[in-house]
């Protein structure tokens, strides 16, 4: 999943980026409202973290601009401890949740996971598809109740396909959601990771779990309950 982080405290920005990347997120950063708004308008994020007190444009202005343009990815705002007015303003502008500074980075990661799940219509962190189950909180995958060891990149791809089950995803869309803005969009990396996932999850192609649609991309098919 690809996250937009707009935070002008560069040390906090760096720390949060590291924690999010450790949780298998791809993170783009901006240190002011103007740059953050540009990124939010130009790239297809799965969620955003926006500090309220930003230079150039405030976090509230960024959120209002995004929502006015019908950009609807989930937004978590960061506010000062005693600034309840900012929380109300942010939620009224279109934010979905808030965290009050100071906070533990792992709480922010947990809230991001919950926001992305809810945006995909998944209330529980555990989602099943036939014999396959994924726990987005623990980044754990189980097949026939046995743990499957995946690399971070393999897991990111599987999680995205899981949360968009039944939808066709082109290679370019997958790359845009799984990698930051500097990634080579012409790379064949998605083909490589799909091949690895099939080998680990469906080596005999009995499940037809991840289907290739020629000229269109990939789709995770819904499997019958085991």
mmCIF file with all atom_site columns, C-alpha atoms in Angstrom:
data_model
loop_
_atom_site.group_PDB
_atom_site.id
_atom_site.type_symbol
_atom_site.label_atom_id
_atom_site.label_alt_id
_atom_site.label_comp_id
_atom_site.label_asym_id
_atom_site.label_entity_id
_atom_site.label_seq_id
_atom_site.pdbx_PDB_ins_code
_atom_site.Cartn_x
_atom_site.Cartn_y
_atom_site.Cartn_z
_atom_site.occupancy
_atom_site.B_iso_or_equiv
_atom_site.pdbx_formal_charge
_atom_site.auth_seq_id
_atom_site.auth_comp_id
_atom_site.auth_asym_id
_atom_site.auth_atom_id
_atom_site.pdbx_PDB_model_num
ATOM 1   C CA . UNK A 1 1   ? 0.000   0.000   0.000   1.00 0.00 ? 1   UNK A CA 1
ATOM 2   C CA . UNK A 1 2   ? 1.190   3.509   -0.804  1.00 0.00 ? 2   UNK A CA 1
ATOM 3   C CA . UNK A 1 3   ? 0.980   6.245   1.838   1.00 0.00 ? 3   UNK A CA 1
ATOM 4   C CA . UNK A 1 4   ? 1.325   10.020  1.545   1.00 0.00 ? 4   UNK A CA 1
ATOM 5   C CA . UNK A 1 5   ? 2.961   11.570  4.635   1.00 0.00 ? 5   UNK A CA 1
ATOM 6   C CA . UNK A 1 6   ? 2.826   15.374  4.934   1.00 0.00 ? 6   UNK A CA 1
ATOM 7   C CA . UNK A 1 7   ? 4.782   16.511  8.013   1.00 0.00 ? 7   UNK A CA 1
ATOM 8   C CA . UNK A 1 8   ? 7.044   19.559  8.380   1.00 0.00 ? 8   UNK A CA 1
ATOM 9   C CA . UNK A 1 9   ? 8.974   18.215  11.395  1.00 0.00 ? 9   UNK A CA 1
ATOM 10  C CA . UNK A 1 10  ? 11.675  16.444  9.402   1.00 0.00 ? 10  UNK A CA 1
ATOM 11  C CA . UNK A 1 11  ? 12.845  14.237  12.269  1.00 0.00 ? 11  UNK A CA 1
ATOM 12  C CA . UNK A 1 12  ? 9.296   13.063  12.974  1.00 0.00 ? 12  UNK A CA 1
ATOM 13  C CA . UNK A 1 13  ? 8.706   12.628  9.249   1.00 0.00 ? 13  UNK A CA 1
ATOM 14  C CA . UNK A 1 14  ? 11.817  10.457  8.971   1.00 0.00 ? 14  UNK A CA 1
ATOM 15  C CA . UNK A 1 15  ? 10.874  8.320   11.981  1.00 0.00 ? 15  UNK A CA 1
ATOM 16  C CA . UNK A 1 16  ? 7.302   7.769   10.789  1.00 0.00 ? 16  UNK A CA 1
ATOM 17  C CA . UNK A 1 17  ? 8.476   6.906   7.287   1.00 0.00 ? 17  UNK A CA 1
ATOM 18  C CA . UNK A 1 18  ? 10.799  4.234   8.716   1.00 0.00 ? 18  UNK A CA 1
ATOM 19  C CA . UNK A 1 19  ? 8.045   2.693   10.849  1.00 0.00 ? 19  UNK A CA 1
ATOM 20  C CA . UNK A 1 20  ? 5.599   2.663   7.938   1.00 0.00 ? 20  UNK A CA 1
ATOM 21  C CA . UNK A 1 21  ? 8.155   1.099   5.611   1.00 0.00 ? 21  UNK A CA 1
ATOM 22  C CA . UNK A 1 22  ? 8.896   -1.570  8.244   1.00 0.00 ? 22  UNK A CA 1
ATOM 23  C CA . UNK A 1 23  ? 5.146   -2.323  8.136   1.00 0.00 ? 23  UNK A CA 1
ATOM 24  C CA . UNK A 1 24  ? 5.452   -2.926  4.354   1.00 0.00 ? 24  UNK A CA 1
ATOM 25  C CA . UNK A 1 25  ? 4.079   0.440   3.213   1.00 0.00 ? 25  UNK A CA 1
ATOM 26  C CA . UNK A 1 26  ? 5.570   2.515   0.420   1.00 0.00 ? 26  UNK A CA 1
ATOM 27  C CA . UNK A 1 27  ? 5.789   6.131   1.589   1.00 0.00 ? 27  UNK A CA 1
ATOM 28  C CA . UNK A 1 28  ? 6.024   9.448   -0.259  1.00 0.00 ? 28  UNK A CA 1
ATOM 29  C CA . UNK A 1 29  ? 6.770   12.505  1.891   1.00 0.00 ? 29  UNK A CA 1
ATOM 30  C CA . UNK A 1 30  ? 6.248   16.259  1.744   1.00 0.00 ? 30  UNK A CA 1
ATOM 31  C CA . UNK A 1 31  ? 7.260   18.946  4.244   1.00 0.00 ? 31  UNK A CA 1
ATOM 32  C CA . UNK A 1 32  ? 4.688   21.603  3.369   1.00 0.00 ? 32  UNK A CA 1
ATOM 33  C CA . UNK A 1 33  ? 1.071   21.835  2.283   1.00 0.00 ? 33  UNK A CA 1
ATOM 34  C CA . UNK A 1 34  ? 1.724   22.894  -1.311  1.00 0.00 ? 34  UNK A CA 1
ATOM 35  C CA . UNK A 1 35  ? 4.020   19.967  -2.095  1.00 0.00 ? 35  UNK A CA 1
ATOM 36  C CA . UNK A 1 36  ? 1.731   17.593  -0.216  1.00 0.00 ? 36  UNK A CA 1
ATOM 37  C CA . UNK A 1 37  ? -1.331  18.744  -2.135  1.00 0.00 ? 37  UNK A CA 1
ATOM 38  C CA . UNK A 1 38  ? 0.498   18.322  -5.446  1.00 0.00 ? 38  UNK A CA 1
ATOM 39  C CA . UNK A 1 39  ? 1.452   14.744  -4.563  1.00 0.00 ? 39  UNK A CA 1
ATOM 40  C CA . UNK A 1 40  ? -2.071  13.963  -3.386  1.00 0.00 ? 40  UNK A CA 1
ATOM 41  C CA . UNK A 1 41  ? -3.482  15.218  -6.683  1.00 0.00 ? 41  UNK A CA 1
ATOM 42  C CA . UNK A 1 42  ? -0.958  13.439  -8.900  1.00 0.00 ? 42  UNK A CA 1
ATOM 43  C CA . UNK A 1 43  ? -0.551  9.968   -7.386  1.00 0.00 ? 43  UNK A CA 1
ATOM 44  C CA . UNK A 1 44  ? -3.022  7.203   -6.424  1.00 0.00 ? 44  UNK A CA 1
ATOM 45  C CA . UNK A 1 45  ? -2.493  6.801   -2.680  1.00 0.00 ? 45  UNK A CA 1
ATOM 46  C CA . UNK A 1 46  ? -4.215  4.276   -0.456  1.00 0.00 ? 46  UNK A CA 1
ATOM 47  C CA . UNK A 1 47  ? -4.156  6.665   2.531   1.00 0.00 ? 47  UNK A CA 1
ATOM 48  C CA . UNK A 1 48  ? -2.581  9.892   3.761   1.00 0.00 ? 48  UNK A CA 1
ATOM 49  C CA . UNK A 1 49  ? -1.202  11.219  7.046   1.00 0.00 ? 49  UNK A CA 1
ATOM 50  C CA . UNK A 1 50  ? -1.455  15.003  7.214   1.00 0.00 ? 50  UNK A CA 1
ATOM 51  C CA . UNK A 1 51  ? -0.184  17.284  9.971   1.00 0.00 ? 51  UNK A CA 1
ATOM 52  C CA . UNK A 1 52  ? -2.548  20.181  10.661  1.00 0.00 ? 52  UNK A CA 1
ATOM 53  C CA . UNK A 1 53  ? 0.152   22.833  11.247  1.00 0.00 ? 53  UNK A CA 1
ATOM 54  C CA . UNK A 1 54  ? 1.885   22.906  7.866   1.00 0.00 ? 54  UNK A CA 1
ATOM 55  C CA . UNK A 1 55  ? 3.654   25.820  6.123   1.00 0.00 ? 55  UNK A CA 1
ATOM 56  C CA . UNK A 1 56  ? 2.358   27.310  2.841   1.00 0.00 ? 56  UNK A CA 1
ATOM 57  C CA . UNK A 1 57  ? -1.000  25.518  3.060   1.00 0.00 ? 57  UNK A CA 1
ATOM 58  C CA . UNK A 1 58  ? -2.451  24.219  6.322   1.00 0.00 ? 58  UNK A CA 1
ATOM 59  C CA . UNK A 1 59  ? -3.449  20.602  6.690   1.00 0.00 ? 59  UNK A CA 1
ATOM 60  C CA . UNK A 1 60  ? -7.088  21.704  6.704   1.00 0.00 ? 60  UNK A CA 1
ATOM 61  C CA . UNK A 1 61  ? -6.643  23.475  3.362   1.00 0.00 ? 61  UNK A CA 1
ATOM 62  C CA . UNK A 1 62  ? -4.945  20.424  1.876   1.00 0.00 ? 62  UNK A CA 1
ATOM 63  C CA . UNK A 1 63  ? -7.780  18.133  2.983   1.00 0.00 ? 63  UNK A CA 1
ATOM 64  C CA . UNK A 1 64  ? -10.474 20.523  1.743   1.00 0.00 ? 64  UNK A CA 1
ATOM 65  C CA . UNK A 1 65  ? -8.769  20.790  -1.661  1.00 0.00 ? 65  UNK A CA 1
ATOM 66  C CA . UNK A 1 66  ? -8.437  17.020  -1.999  1.00 0.00 ? 66  UNK A CA 1
ATOM 67  C CA . UNK A 1 67  ? -12.038 16.364  -1.038  1.00 0.00 ? 67  UNK A CA 1
ATOM 68  C CA . UNK A 1 68  ? -13.306 19.134  -3.338  1.00 0.00 ? 68  UNK A CA 1
ATOM 69  C CA . UNK A 1 69  ? -11.578 17.297  -6.198  1.00 0.00 ? 69  UNK A CA 1
ATOM 70  C CA . UNK A 1 70  ? -13.305 14.039  -5.183  1.00 0.00 ? 70  UNK A CA 1
ATOM 71  C CA . UNK A 1 71  ? -10.022 12.471  -4.052  1.00 0.00 ? 71  UNK A CA 1
ATOM 72  C CA . UNK A 1 72  ? -11.307 10.089  -1.413  1.00 0.00 ? 72  UNK A CA 1
ATOM 73  C CA . UNK A 1 73  ? -8.445  8.043   0.030   1.00 0.00 ? 73  UNK A CA 1
ATOM 74  C CA . UNK A 1 74  ? -8.577  7.796   3.862   1.00 0.00 ? 74  UNK A CA 1
ATOM 75  C CA . UNK A 1 75  ? -6.872  10.631  5.735   1.00 0.00 ? 75  UNK A CA 1
ATOM 76  C CA . UNK A 1 76  ? -5.426  10.596  9.255   1.00 0.00 ? 76  UNK A CA 1
ATOM 77  C CA . UNK A 1 77  ? -4.637  14.015  10.734  1.00 0.00 ? 77  UNK A CA 1
ATOM 78  C CA . UNK A 1 78  ? -1.948  14.794  13.313  1.00 0.00 ? 78  UNK A CA 1
ATOM 79  C CA . UNK A 1 79  ? -2.833  17.469  15.867  1.00 0.00 ? 79  UNK A CA 1
ATOM 80  C CA . UNK A 1 80  ? -1.386  19.135  18.963  1.00 0.00 ? 80  UNK A CA 1
ATOM 81  C CA . UNK A 1 81  ? -2.421  17.781  22.358  1.00 0.00 ? 81  UNK A CA 1
ATOM 82  C CA . UNK A 1 82  ? -4.854  20.541  23.379  1.00 0.00 ? 82  UNK A CA 1
ATOM 83  C CA . UNK A 1 83  ? -6.093  21.550  19.949  1.00 0.00 ? 83  UNK A CA 1
ATOM 84  C CA . UNK A 1 84  ? -9.579  20.027  19.934  1.00 0.00 ? 84  UNK A CA 1
ATOM 85  C CA . UNK A 1 85  ? -10.702 22.705  17.478  1.00 0.00 ? 85  UNK A CA 1
ATOM 86  C CA . UNK A 1 86  ? -8.198  21.371  14.917  1.00 0.00 ? 86  UNK A CA 1
ATOM 87  C CA . UNK A 1 87  ? -9.577  17.864  15.353  1.00 0.00 ? 87  UNK A CA 1
ATOM 88  C CA . UNK A 1 88  ? -13.116 19.080  14.696  1.00 0.00 ? 88  UNK A CA 1
ATOM 89  C CA . UNK A 1 89  ? -11.986 21.205  11.732  1.00 0.00 ? 89  UNK A CA 1
ATOM 90  C CA . UNK A 1 90  ? -10.028 18.319  10.244  1.00 0.00 ? 90  UNK A CA 1
ATOM 91  C CA . UNK A 1 91  ? -12.866 15.836  10.554  1.00 0.00 ? 91  UNK A CA 1
ATOM 92  C CA . UNK A 1 92  ? -15.344 18.362  9.171   1.00 0.00 ? 92  UNK A CA 1
ATOM 93  C CA . UNK A 1 93  ? -12.989 19.007  6.218   1.00 0.00 ? 93  UNK A CA 1
ATOM 94  C CA . UNK A 1 94  ? -13.024 15.320  5.321   1.00 0.00 ? 94  UNK A CA 1
ATOM 95  C CA . UNK A 1 95  ? -10.418 13.559  7.480   1.00 0.00 ? 95  UNK A CA 1
ATOM 96  C CA . UNK A 1 96  ? -11.316 10.074  8.695   1.00 0.00 ? 96  UNK A CA 1
ATOM 97  C CA . UNK A 1 97  ? -9.341  9.833   11.947  1.00 0.00 ? 97  UNK A CA 1
ATOM 98  C CA . UNK A 1 98  ? -6.847  11.748  14.073  1.00 0.00 ? 98  UNK A CA 1
ATOM 99  C CA . UNK A 1 99  ? -3.883  11.228  16.373  1.00 0.00 ? 99  UNK A CA 1
ATOM 100 C CA . UNK A 1 100 ? -2.778  13.659  19.065  1.00 0.00 ? 100 UNK A CA 1
ATOM 101 C CA . UNK A 1 101 ? 0.940   14.398  19.431  1.00 0.00 ? 101 UNK A CA 1
ATOM 102 C CA . UNK A 1 102 ? 2.930   12.866  21.034  1.00 0.00 ? 102 UNK A CA 1
ATOM 103 C CA . UNK A 1 103 ? 1.939   9.349   19.998  1.00 0.00 ? 103 UNK A CA 1
ATOM 104 C CA . UNK A 1 104 ? 3.627   5.990   19.552  1.00 0.00 ? 104 UNK A CA 1
ATOM 105 C CA . UNK A 1 105 ? 4.513   5.238   15.907  1.00 0.00 ? 105 UNK A CA 1
ATOM 106 C CA . UNK A 1 106 ? 3.004   1.764   16.196  1.00 0.00 ? 106 UNK A CA 1
ATOM 107 C CA . UNK A 1 107 ? -0.370  3.307   17.056  1.00 0.00 ? 107 UNK A CA 1
ATOM 108 C CA . UNK A 1 108 ? -0.162  5.324   13.842  1.00 0.00 ? 108 UNK A CA 1
ATOM 109 C CA . UNK A 1 109 ? 0.668   2.157   11.862  1.00 0.00 ? 109 UNK A CA 1
ATOM 110 C CA . UNK A 1 110 ? -2.279  0.327   13.445  1.00 0.00 ? 110 UNK A CA 1
ATOM 111 C CA . UNK A 1 111 ? -4.659  3.180   12.611  1.00 0.00 ? 111 UNK A CA 1
ATOM 112 C CA . UNK A 1 112 ? -3.388  3.239   9.017   1.00 0.00 ? 112 UNK A CA 1
ATOM 113 C CA . UNK A 1 113 ? -4.087  -0.458  8.660   1.00 0.00 ? 113 UNK A CA 1
ATOM 114 C CA . UNK A 1 114 ? -7.595  -0.023  10.065  1.00 0.00 ? 114 UNK A CA 1
ATOM 115 C CA . UNK A 1 115 ? -8.379  2.926   7.770   1.00 0.00 ? 115 UNK A CA 1
ATOM 116 C CA . UNK A 1 116 ? -7.205  1.060   4.671   1.00 0.00 ? 116 UNK A CA 1
ATOM 117 C CA . UNK A 1 117 ? -9.184  -2.045  5.656   1.00 0.00 ? 117 UNK A CA 1
ATOM 118 C CA . UNK A 1 118 ? -12.353 -0.021  6.178   1.00 0.00 ? 118 UNK A CA 1
ATOM 119 C CA . UNK A 1 119 ? -11.870 1.752   2.844   1.00 0.00 ? 119 UNK A CA 1
ATOM 120 C CA . UNK A 1 120 ? -11.750 -1.701  1.222   1.00 0.00 ? 120 UNK A CA 1
ATOM 121 C CA . UNK A 1 121 ? -14.882 -2.797  3.098   1.00 0.00 ? 121 UNK A CA 1
ATOM 122 C CA . UNK A 1 122 ? -12.995 -5.093  5.478   1.00 0.00 ? 122 UNK A CA 1
ATOM 123 C CA . UNK A 1 123 ? -13.805 -4.606  9.160   1.00 0.00 ? 123 UNK A CA 1
ATOM 124 C CA . UNK A 1 124 ? -11.637 -7.453  10.461  1.00 0.00 ? 124 UNK A CA 1
ATOM 125 C CA . UNK A 1 125 ? -7.843  -7.636  10.043  1.00 0.00 ? 125 UNK A CA 1
ATOM 126 C CA . UNK A 1 126 ? -8.252  -11.297 9.044   1.00 0.00 ? 126 UNK A CA 1
ATOM 127 C CA . UNK A 1 127 ? -9.659  -11.943 5.578   1.00 0.00 ? 127 UNK A CA 1
ATOM 128 C CA . UNK A 1 128 ? -10.126 -15.390 4.085   1.00 0.00 ? 128 UNK A CA 1
ATOM 129 C CA . UNK A 1 129 ? -10.384 -16.607 0.518   1.00 0.00 ? 129 UNK A CA 1
ATOM 130 C CA . UNK A 1 130 ? -10.963 -20.342 0.396   1.00 0.00 ? 130 UNK A CA 1
ATOM 131 C CA . UNK A 1 131 ? -7.986  -22.069 2.061   1.00 0.00 ? 131 UNK A CA 1
ATOM 132 C CA . UNK A 1 132 ? -6.005  -18.811 2.104   1.00 0.00 ? 132 UNK A CA 1
ATOM 133 C CA . UNK A 1 133 ? -6.141  -16.271 4.938   1.00 0.00 ? 133 UNK A CA 1
ATOM 134 C CA . UNK A 1 134 ? -4.333  -12.977 5.437   1.00 0.00 ? 134 UNK A CA 1
ATOM 135 C CA . UNK A 1 135 ? -3.932  -11.073 8.707   1.00 0.00 ? 135 UNK A CA 1
ATOM 136 C CA . UNK A 1 136 ? -3.190  -7.460  7.821   1.00 0.00 ? 136 UNK A CA 1
ATOM 137 C CA . UNK A 1 137 ? -2.386  -6.526  11.427  1.00 0.00 ? 137 UNK A CA 1
ATOM 138 C CA . UNK A 1 138 ? 0.334   -9.156  11.730  1.00 0.00 ? 138 UNK A CA 1
ATOM 139 C CA . UNK A 1 139 ? 1.270   -9.198  8.009   1.00 0.00 ? 139 UNK A CA 1
ATOM 140 C CA . UNK A 1 140 ? 0.775   -12.960 8.168   1.00 0.00 ? 140 UNK A CA 1
ATOM 141 C CA . UNK A 1 141 ? -0.443  -15.306 5.421   1.00 0.00 ? 141 UNK A CA 1
ATOM 142 C CA . UNK A 1 142 ? -1.738  -18.820 6.050   1.00 0.00 ? 142 UNK A CA 1
ATOM 143 C CA . UNK A 1 143 ? -2.619  -21.517 3.525   1.00 0.00 ? 143 UNK A CA 1
ATOM 144 C CA . UNK A 1 144 ? -4.599  -24.501 4.815   1.00 0.00 ? 144 UNK A CA 1
ATOM 145 C CA . UNK A 1 145 ? -3.838  -23.136 8.292   1.00 0.00 ? 145 UNK A CA 1
ATOM 146 C CA . UNK A 1 146 ? -0.071  -23.234 7.732   1.00 0.00 ? 146 UNK A CA 1
ATOM 147 C CA . UNK A 1 147 ? 2.048   -20.092 7.689   1.00 0.00 ? 147 UNK A CA 1
ATOM 148 C CA . UNK A 1 148 ? 3.430   -19.069 4.292   1.00 0.00 ? 148 UNK A CA 1
ATOM 149 C CA . UNK A 1 149 ? 6.725   -17.189 4.332   1.00 0.00 ? 149 UNK A CA 1
ATOM 150 C CA . UNK A 1 150 ? 6.621   -14.228 1.952   1.00 0.00 ? 150 UNK A CA 1
ATOM 151 C CA . UNK A 1 151 ? 9.057   -11.413 1.327   1.00 0.00 ? 151 UNK A CA 1
ATOM 152 C CA . UNK A 1 152 ? 7.895   -7.869  2.103   1.00 0.00 ? 152 UNK A CA 1
ATOM 153 C CA . UNK A 1 153 ? 7.349   -7.185  -1.614  1.00 0.00 ? 153 UNK A CA 1
ATOM 154 C CA . UNK A 1 154 ? 5.416   -10.422 -2.132  1.00 0.00 ? 154 UNK A CA 1
ATOM 155 C CA . UNK A 1 155 ? 3.243   -9.649  0.885   1.00 0.00 ? 155 UNK A CA 1
ATOM 156 C CA . UNK A 1 156 ? 2.480   -6.088  -0.296  1.00 0.00 ? 156 UNK A CA 1
ATOM 157 C CA . UNK A 1 157 ? 1.306   -7.365  -3.661  1.00 0.00 ? 157 UNK A CA 1
ATOM 158 C CA . UNK A 1 158 ? -0.792  -10.154 -2.155  1.00 0.00 ? 158 UNK A CA 1
ATOM 159 C CA . UNK A 1 159 ? -2.399  -7.804  0.374   1.00 0.00 ? 159 UNK A CA 1
ATOM 160 C CA . UNK A 1 160 ? -3.351  -5.318  -2.336  1.00 0.00 ? 160 UNK A CA 1
ATOM 161 C CA . UNK A 1 161 ? -4.895  -8.020  -4.515  1.00 0.00 ? 161 UNK A CA 1
ATOM 162 C CA . UNK A 1 162 ? -6.684  -9.443  -1.457  1.00 0.00 ? 162 UNK A CA 1
ATOM 163 C CA . UNK A 1 163 ? -8.225  -6.090  -0.559  1.00 0.00 ? 163 UNK A CA 1
ATOM 164 C CA . UNK A 1 164 ? -9.334  -5.634  -4.183  1.00 0.00 ? 164 UNK A CA 1
ATOM 165 C CA . UNK A 1 165 ? -10.488 -9.197  -4.795  1.00 0.00 ? 165 UNK A CA 1
ATOM 166 C CA . UNK A 1 166 ? -12.364 -9.716  -8.052  1.00 0.00 ? 166 UNK A CA 1
ATOM 167 C CA . UNK A 1 167 ? -11.024 -6.456  -9.535  1.00 0.00 ? 167 UNK A CA 1
ATOM 168 C CA . UNK A 1 168 ? -8.624  -6.397  -12.480 1.00 0.00 ? 168 UNK A CA 1
ATOM 169 C CA . UNK A 1 169 ? -5.423  -4.528  -11.614 1.00 0.00 ? 169 UNK A CA 1
ATOM 170 C CA . UNK A 1 170 ? -3.040  -3.439  -14.366 1.00 0.00 ? 170 UNK A CA 1
ATOM 171 C CA . UNK A 1 171 ? 0.713   -3.632  -13.830 1.00 0.00 ? 171 UNK A CA 1
ATOM 172 C CA . UNK A 1 172 ? 0.996   0.151   -13.827 1.00 0.00 ? 172 UNK A CA 1
ATOM 173 C CA . UNK A 1 173 ? -1.734  0.523   -11.192 1.00 0.00 ? 173 UNK A CA 1
ATOM 174 C CA . UNK A 1 174 ? -0.094  -2.108  -8.997  1.00 0.00 ? 174 UNK A CA 1
ATOM 175 C CA . UNK A 1 175 ? 3.286   -0.404  -9.255  1.00 0.00 ? 175 UNK A CA 1
ATOM 176 C CA . UNK A 1 176 ? 1.746   3.005   -8.493  1.00 0.00 ? 176 UNK A CA 1
ATOM 177 C CA . UNK A 1 177 ? 0.107   1.658   -5.329  1.00 0.00 ? 177 UNK A CA 1
ATOM 178 C CA . UNK A 1 178 ? 3.007   -0.483  -4.131  1.00 0.00 ? 178 UNK A CA 1
ATOM 179 C CA . UNK A 1 179 ? 6.039   1.695   -4.829  1.00 0.00 ? 179 UNK A CA 1
ATOM 180 C CA . UNK A 1 180 ? 7.050   5.328   -4.410  1.00 0.00 ? 180 UNK A CA 1
ATOM 181 C CA . UNK A 1 181 ? 7.152   7.977   -7.121  1.00 0.00 ? 181 UNK A CA 1
ATOM 182 C CA . UNK A 1 182 ? 10.776  7.261   -8.125  1.00 0.00 ? 182 UNK A CA 1
ATOM 183 C CA . UNK A 1 183 ? 10.116  3.650   -9.106  1.00 0.00 ? 183 UNK A CA 1
ATOM 184 C CA . UNK A 1 184 ? 10.602  2.595   -12.741 1.00 0.00 ? 184 UNK A CA 1
ATOM 185 C CA . UNK A 1 185 ? 7.077   2.071   -14.069 1.00 0.00 ? 185 UNK A CA 1
ATOM 186 C CA . UNK A 1 186 ? 8.400   -0.015  -16.969 1.00 0.00 ? 186 UNK A CA 1
ATOM 187 C CA . UNK A 1 187 ? 9.867   -2.615  -14.649 1.00 0.00 ? 187 UNK A CA 1
ATOM 188 C CA . UNK A 1 188 ? 8.717   -6.229  -14.927 1.00 0.00 ? 188 UNK A CA 1
ATOM 189 C CA . UNK A 1 189 ? 8.856   -6.560  -11.139 1.00 0.00 ? 189 UNK A CA 1
ATOM 190 C CA . UNK A 1 190 ? 5.114   -7.280  -10.857 1.00 0.00 ? 190 UNK A CA 1
ATOM 191 C CA . UNK A 1 191 ? 5.416   -10.279 -13.180 1.00 0.00 ? 191 UNK A CA 1
ATOM 192 C CA . UNK A 1 192 ? 8.259   -11.609 -11.037 1.00 0.00 ? 192 UNK A CA 1
ATOM 193 C CA . UNK A 1 193 ? 6.321   -11.291 -7.784  1.00 0.00 ? 193 UNK A CA 1
ATOM 194 C CA . UNK A 1 194 ? 3.136   -12.773 -9.245  1.00 0.00 ? 194 UNK A CA 1
ATOM 195 C CA . UNK A 1 195 ? 5.194   -15.750 -10.385 1.00 0.00 ? 195 UNK A CA 1
ATOM 196 C CA . UNK A 1 196 ? 6.658   -16.146 -6.885  1.00 0.00 ? 196 UNK A CA 1
ATOM 197 C CA . UNK A 1 197 ? 3.239   -15.913 -5.240  1.00 0.00 ? 197 UNK A CA 1
ATOM 198 C CA . UNK A 1 198 ? 1.824   -18.562 -7.545  1.00 0.00 ? 198 UNK A CA 1
ATOM 199 C CA . UNK A 1 199 ? 4.759   -20.853 -6.792  1.00 0.00 ? 199 UNK A CA 1
ATOM 200 C CA . UNK A 1 200 ? 4.251   -20.481 -3.034  1.00 0.00 ? 200 UNK A CA 1
ATOM 201 C CA . UNK A 1 201 ? 0.452   -20.437 -2.898  1.00 0.00 ? 201 UNK A CA 1
ATOM 202 C CA . UNK A 1 202 ? -0.742  -22.385 -5.932  1.00 0.00 ? 202 UNK A CA 1
ATOM 203 C CA . UNK A 1 203 ? 2.166   -24.268 -7.557  1.00 0.00 ? 203 UNK A CA 1
ATOM 204 C CA . UNK A 1 204 ? -0.089  -26.691 -9.453  1.00 0.00 ? 204 UNK A CA 1
ATOM 205 C CA . UNK A 1 205 ? -2.516  -23.925 -10.505 1.00 0.00 ? 205 UNK A CA 1
ATOM 206 C CA . UNK A 1 206 ? -5.376  -25.893 -8.956  1.00 0.00 ? 206 UNK A CA 1
ATOM 207 C CA . UNK A 1 207 ? -6.852  -22.824 -7.250  1.00 0.00 ? 207 UNK A CA 1
ATOM 208 C CA . UNK A 1 208 ? -6.451  -20.341 -10.113 1.00 0.00 ? 208 UNK A CA 1
ATOM 209 C CA . UNK A 1 209 ? -5.894  -17.806 -7.329  1.00 0.00 ? 209 UNK A CA 1
ATOM 210 C CA . UNK A 1 210 ? -4.204  -15.031 -9.323  1.00 0.00 ? 210 UNK A CA 1
ATOM 211 C CA . UNK A 1 211 ? -5.467  -14.869 -12.875 1.00 0.00 ? 211 UNK A CA 1
ATOM 212 C CA . UNK A 1 212 ? -3.661  -13.142 -15.736 1.00 0.00 ? 212 UNK A CA 1
ATOM 213 C CA . UNK A 1 213 ? -5.918  -11.247 -18.124 1.00 0.00 ? 213 UNK A CA 1
ATOM 214 C CA . UNK A 1 214 ? -3.920  -10.656 -21.267 1.00 0.00 ? 214 UNK A CA 1
ATOM 215 C CA . UNK A 1 215 ? -3.460  -6.967  -21.985 1.00 0.00 ? 215 UNK A CA 1
ATOM 216 C CA . UNK A 1 216 ? -5.285  -5.972  -18.803 1.00 0.00 ? 216 UNK A CA 1
ATOM 217 C CA . UNK A 1 217 ? -3.406  -7.186  -15.744 1.00 0.00 ? 217 UNK A CA 1
ATOM 218 C CA . UNK A 1 218 ? -4.115  -9.484  -12.808 1.00 0.00 ? 218 UNK A CA 1
ATOM 219 C CA . UNK A 1 219 ? -7.120  -10.437 -10.712 1.00 0.00 ? 219 UNK A CA 1
ATOM 220 C CA . UNK A 1 220 ? -7.429  -12.373 -7.474  1.00 0.00 ? 220 UNK A CA 1
ATOM 221 C CA . UNK A 1 221 ? -10.370 -14.740 -7.866  1.00 0.00 ? 221 UNK A CA 1
ATOM 222 C CA . UNK A 1 222 ? -12.748 -15.591 -5.040  1.00 0.00 ? 222 UNK A CA 1
ATOM 223 C CA . UNK A 1 223 ? -12.332 -19.218 -4.035  1.00 0.00 ? 223 UNK A CA 1
ATOM 224 C CA . UNK A 1 224 ? -14.965 -21.547 -2.596  1.00 0.00 ? 224 UNK A CA 1
ATOM 225 C CA . UNK A 1 225 ? -14.878 -21.942 1.173   1.00 0.00 ? 225 UNK A CA 1
ATOM 226 C CA . UNK A 1 226 ? -12.855 -24.891 2.293   1.00 0.00 ? 226 UNK A CA 1
#
